[in-house]
Amino acid sequence: GTLRSQLTWFNRDGKPLGTIGPPAVMQAPALSPNGETVAVDRLDEPQGTYDLWLHNLSQGADSRFTFDPSNDMFPVWSPDGSRVLFSSNRTGKYGLYRKSATGAGKDELLYETEGVTLPTDWSRDGRIVIFSNTALQTGDDIWVLPLRGDRKPFPFLQTAFSELHGRLSPDGRFLTAVC
């Protein structure tokens, strides 16, 4: 069977305050910077792939955000909340895509390579994206993708061990990871 989840708000004492959206198989919910919308990758069980959904918290409404038949997952909000970054394997490789949070326009491919590439953070100044990539030789590594200039990614933490879930400190000076 599948593992269905329910997005739920809790207070600091652990008391449930309410739910968000329907129960589903989900992986990586992300709250928008203004706290008004939750983006989440939700499994389309008949199709067997993930799509992104947006849940408007004030209206209690959810809407499908991506419509590609491949996997669209691991949403990350831009610092101003205007765009959503995510991973998709629509070309046969897992690439990083971004899309306007309004849903208008095309999904823009920013970067793709071999292995599984998953976004984990976007710097507060909007200049860089942090992502993980699984390489055959070094396992899971943390990479940086500049969003200006030549936009050439470079490894931040690449060892024989697995490094995952890279997140920047609010001032952008430090990075935490699961190693």
mmCIF file of C-alpha atoms in Angstrom:
data_model
loop_
_atom_site.group_PDB
_atom_site.id
_atom_site.type_symbol
_atom_site.label_atom_id
_atom_site.label_comp_id
_atom_site.label_asym_id
_atom_site.label_seq_id
_atom_site.Cartn_x
_atom_site.Cartn_y
_atom_site.Cartn_z
ATOM 1 C CA GLY A 1 0.000 0.000 0.000
ATOM 2 C CA THR A 2 0.909 3.642 -0.244
ATOM 3 C CA LEU A 3 1.705 6.041 2.563
ATOM 4 C CA ARG A 4 -0.932 8.771 2.534
ATOM 5 C CA SER A 5 -0.249 11.946 4.516
ATOM 6 C CA GLN A 6 -2.313 14.897 5.669
ATOM 7 C CA LEU A 7 -0.792 18.389 5.834
ATOM 8 C CA THR A 8 -1.637 19.646 9.322
ATOM 9 C CA TRP A 9 -0.927 22.869 11.243
ATOM 10 C CA PHE A 10 0.229 22.461 14.852
ATOM 11 C CA ASN A 11 0.803 25.042 17.570
ATOM 12 C CA ARG A 12 4.048 25.133 19.567
ATOM 13 C CA ASP A 13 2.555 22.763 22.150
ATOM 14 C CA GLY A 14 1.854 20.124 19.496
ATOM 15 C CA LYS A 15 -1.911 20.661 19.386
ATOM 16 C CA PRO A 16 -3.401 20.226 15.876
ATOM 17 C CA LEU A 17 -4.951 23.463 14.573
ATOM 18 C CA GLY A 18 -6.330 22.295 11.232
ATOM 19 C CA THR A 19 -5.551 20.517 7.995
ATOM 20 C CA ILE A 20 -4.530 21.703 4.539
ATOM 21 C CA GLY A 21 -5.841 20.048 1.394
ATOM 22 C CA PRO A 22 -6.834 16.426 0.973
ATOM 23 C CA PRO A 23 -4.909 13.387 2.248
ATOM 24 C CA ALA A 24 -2.474 12.137 -0.393
ATOM 25 C CA VAL A 25 0.977 10.694 -0.956
ATOM 26 C CA MET A 26 3.215 13.776 -0.649
ATOM 27 C CA GLN A 27 6.934 14.422 -0.236
ATOM 28 C CA ALA A 28 8.086 18.001 0.257
ATOM 29 C CA PRO A 29 5.655 20.760 1.314
ATOM 30 C CA ALA A 30 6.996 24.326 1.125
ATOM 31 C CA LEU A 31 5.398 27.421 2.683
ATOM 32 C CA SER A 32 5.562 30.610 0.605
ATOM 33 C CA PRO A 33 7.592 33.515 2.058
ATOM 34 C CA ASN A 34 4.402 35.463 2.895
ATOM 35 C CA GLY A 35 2.866 32.401 4.584
ATOM 36 C CA GLU A 36 -0.226 32.444 2.372
ATOM 37 C CA THR A 37 0.365 29.414 0.134
ATOM 38 C CA VAL A 38 1.725 25.894 0.525
ATOM 39 C CA ALA A 39 3.283 24.186 -2.492
ATOM 40 C CA VAL A 40 3.470 20.407 -2.310
ATOM 41 C CA ASP A 41 4.281 17.522 -4.614
ATOM 42 C CA ARG A 42 1.351 15.146 -4.646
ATOM 43 C CA LEU A 43 1.243 11.703 -6.226
ATOM 44 C CA ASP A 44 -1.300 11.142 -8.984
ATOM 45 C CA GLU A 45 -1.893 7.535 -7.943
ATOM 46 C CA PRO A 46 -3.499 6.264 -11.196
ATOM 47 C CA GLN A 47 -0.687 7.808 -13.273
ATOM 48 C CA GLY A 48 2.090 6.992 -10.764
ATOM 49 C CA THR A 49 3.850 10.376 -11.010
ATOM 50 C CA TYR A 50 4.015 13.523 -8.881
ATOM 51 C CA ASP A 51 2.649 16.966 -9.744
ATOM 52 C CA LEU A 52 2.857 20.201 -7.786
ATOM 53 C CA TRP A 53 -0.234 21.627 -6.125
ATOM 54 C CA LEU A 54 -0.705 25.029 -4.498
ATOM 55 C CA HIS A 55 -2.915 25.401 -1.421
ATOM 56 C CA ASN A 56 -4.171 28.931 -0.773
ATOM 57 C CA LEU A 57 -4.451 29.034 3.015
ATOM 58 C CA SER A 58 -6.788 32.026 3.360
ATOM 59 C CA GLN A 59 -9.288 30.664 0.828
ATOM 60 C CA GLY A 60 -8.841 27.003 1.745
ATOM 61 C CA ALA A 61 -8.560 26.186 -1.959
ATOM 62 C CA ASP A 62 -6.029 24.031 -3.770
ATOM 63 C CA SER A 63 -5.110 24.050 -7.444
ATOM 64 C CA ARG A 64 -2.877 21.937 -9.613
ATOM 65 C CA PHE A 65 0.303 23.852 -10.534
ATOM 66 C CA THR A 66 2.114 21.481 -12.944
ATOM 67 C CA PHE A 67 0.547 19.336 -15.631
ATOM 68 C CA ASP A 68 3.451 17.421 -17.170
ATOM 69 C CA PRO A 69 2.945 13.613 -17.280
ATOM 70 C CA SER A 70 6.430 13.117 -15.763
ATOM 71 C CA ASN A 71 7.433 13.718 -12.144
ATOM 72 C CA ASP A 72 7.325 17.339 -10.934
ATOM 73 C CA MET A 73 8.479 17.512 -7.317
ATOM 74 C CA PHE A 74 10.397 19.154 -4.458
ATOM 75 C CA PRO A 75 9.083 22.740 -4.690
ATOM 76 C CA VAL A 76 11.190 25.665 -3.417
ATOM 77 C CA TRP A 77 9.843 29.239 -3.351
ATOM 78 C CA SER A 78 11.785 32.217 -4.660
ATOM 79 C CA PRO A 79 12.610 34.699 -1.874
ATOM 80 C CA ASP A 80 9.921 37.128 -3.089
ATOM 81 C CA GLY A 81 7.326 34.371 -3.584
ATOM 82 C CA SER A 82 6.901 35.151 -7.280
ATOM 83 C CA ARG A 83 8.251 31.831 -8.597
ATOM 84 C CA VAL A 84 8.496 28.177 -7.680
ATOM 85 C CA LEU A 85 11.569 26.076 -8.399
ATOM 86 C CA PHE A 86 11.153 22.317 -8.734
ATOM 87 C CA SER A 87 12.656 19.137 -10.132
ATOM 88 C CA SER A 88 11.240 17.252 -13.105
ATOM 89 C CA ASN A 89 12.325 14.298 -15.218
ATOM 90 C CA ARG A 90 10.277 15.305 -18.280
ATOM 91 C CA THR A 91 13.276 15.035 -20.645
ATOM 92 C CA GLY A 92 14.512 11.725 -19.210
ATOM 93 C CA LYS A 93 16.915 13.530 -16.839
ATOM 94 C CA TYR A 94 16.018 15.243 -13.575
ATOM 95 C CA GLY A 95 16.351 18.969 -14.217
ATOM 96 C CA LEU A 96 15.674 22.148 -12.264
ATOM 97 C CA TYR A 97 12.693 24.149 -13.540
ATOM 98 C CA ARG A 98 11.105 27.391 -12.427
ATOM 99 C CA LYS A 99 7.632 28.716 -13.024
ATOM 100 C CA SER A 100 5.694 31.844 -12.124
ATOM 101 C CA ALA A 101 3.723 31.309 -8.904
ATOM 102 C CA THR A 102 0.647 32.609 -10.747
ATOM 103 C CA GLY A 103 0.839 29.553 -12.996
ATOM 104 C CA ALA A 104 1.151 31.743 -16.096
ATOM 105 C CA GLY A 105 3.793 31.065 -18.709
ATOM 106 C CA LYS A 106 5.958 28.083 -19.481
ATOM 107 C CA ASP A 107 8.084 26.050 -17.113
ATOM 108 C CA GLU A 108 11.673 27.259 -17.629
ATOM 109 C CA LEU A 109 14.461 24.675 -17.579
ATOM 110 C CA LEU A 110 17.401 26.108 -15.606
ATOM 111 C CA TYR A 111 19.727 23.105 -15.464
ATOM 112 C CA GLU A 112 19.783 19.370 -16.039
ATOM 113 C CA THR A 113 22.386 16.645 -15.786
ATOM 114 C CA GLU A 114 22.723 12.925 -15.116
ATOM 115 C CA GLY A 115 21.549 11.581 -11.773
ATOM 116 C CA VAL A 116 18.698 12.841 -9.628
ATOM 117 C CA THR A 117 18.780 16.636 -9.173
ATOM 118 C CA LEU A 118 16.584 18.100 -6.411
ATOM 119 C CA PRO A 119 16.390 21.772 -5.334
ATOM 120 C CA THR A 120 16.689 22.457 -1.592
ATOM 121 C CA ASP A 121 16.996 26.249 -1.161
ATOM 122 C CA TRP A 122 17.027 29.640 -2.900
ATOM 123 C CA SER A 123 19.199 32.427 -1.477
ATOM 124 C CA ARG A 124 17.382 35.414 0.010
ATOM 125 C CA ASP A 125 19.044 37.762 -2.483
ATOM 126 C CA GLY A 126 17.744 35.562 -5.341
ATOM 127 C CA ARG A 127 21.211 35.050 -6.817
ATOM 128 C CA ILE A 128 21.775 31.322 -6.242
ATOM 129 C CA VAL A 129 19.920 28.048 -5.901
ATOM 130 C CA ILE A 130 21.144 25.160 -3.768
ATOM 131 C CA PHE A 131 20.456 21.650 -5.051
ATOM 132 C CA SER A 132 21.522 18.065 -4.509
ATOM 133 C CA ASN A 133 22.622 15.701 -7.227
ATOM 134 C CA THR A 134 23.307 11.990 -7.073
ATOM 135 C CA ALA A 135 26.517 11.042 -8.880
ATOM 136 C CA LEU A 136 27.752 7.491 -9.433
ATOM 137 C CA GLN A 137 31.209 8.148 -7.984
ATOM 138 C CA THR A 138 30.423 10.396 -4.993
ATOM 139 C CA GLY A 139 26.769 9.700 -4.116
ATOM 140 C CA ASP A 140 24.602 12.636 -3.019
ATOM 141 C CA ASP A 141 26.365 15.998 -3.265
ATOM 142 C CA ILE A 142 25.373 19.621 -2.689
ATOM 143 C CA TRP A 143 25.709 22.021 -5.604
ATOM 144 C CA VAL A 144 25.233 25.739 -6.230
ATOM 145 C CA LEU A 145 23.570 27.145 -9.356
ATOM 146 C CA PRO A 146 24.150 30.878 -9.947
ATOM 147 C CA LEU A 147 21.091 32.486 -11.534
ATOM 148 C CA ARG A 148 23.121 35.284 -13.122
ATOM 149 C CA GLY A 149 26.065 35.344 -15.505
ATOM 150 C CA ASP A 150 26.943 32.038 -17.194
ATOM 151 C CA ARG A 151 24.751 30.097 -14.727
ATOM 152 C CA LYS A 152 27.368 27.362 -14.489
ATOM 153 C CA PRO A 153 26.759 25.132 -11.430
ATOM 154 C CA PHE A 154 29.597 24.143 -9.130
ATOM 155 C CA PRO A 155 29.911 21.630 -6.291
ATOM 156 C CA PHE A 156 29.712 23.039 -2.764
ATOM 157 C CA LEU A 157 30.117 19.777 -0.847
ATOM 158 C CA GLN A 158 31.252 16.740 -2.819
ATOM 159 C CA THR A 159 32.767 13.804 -0.946
ATOM 160 C CA ALA A 160 32.586 10.013 -0.930
ATOM 161 C CA PHE A 161 29.770 10.384 1.627
ATOM 162 C CA SER A 162 26.203 11.530 1.037
ATOM 163 C CA GLU A 163 25.411 15.214 1.640
ATOM 164 C CA LEU A 164 21.747 16.175 1.377
ATOM 165 C CA HIS A 165 19.200 18.909 2.122
ATOM 166 C CA GLY A 166 21.514 21.924 1.835
ATOM 167 C CA ARG A 167 19.887 24.998 3.416
ATOM 168 C CA LEU A 168 21.298 28.508 3.697
ATOM 169 C CA SER A 169 21.244 30.575 6.874
ATOM 170 C CA PRO A 170 19.069 33.731 6.654
ATOM 171 C CA ASP A 171 22.137 35.904 6.016
ATOM 172 C CA GLY A 172 23.474 33.465 3.388
ATOM 173 C CA ARG A 173 26.829 33.049 5.146
ATOM 174 C CA PHE A 174 26.356 29.432 6.283
ATOM 175 C CA LEU A 175 24.954 26.247 4.845
ATOM 176 C CA THR A 176 23.569 23.298 6.798
ATOM 177 C CA ALA A 177 23.330 19.798 5.410
ATOM 178 C CA VAL A 178 22.545 16.243 6.385
ATOM 179 C CA CYS A 179 25.713 14.191 5.999
#
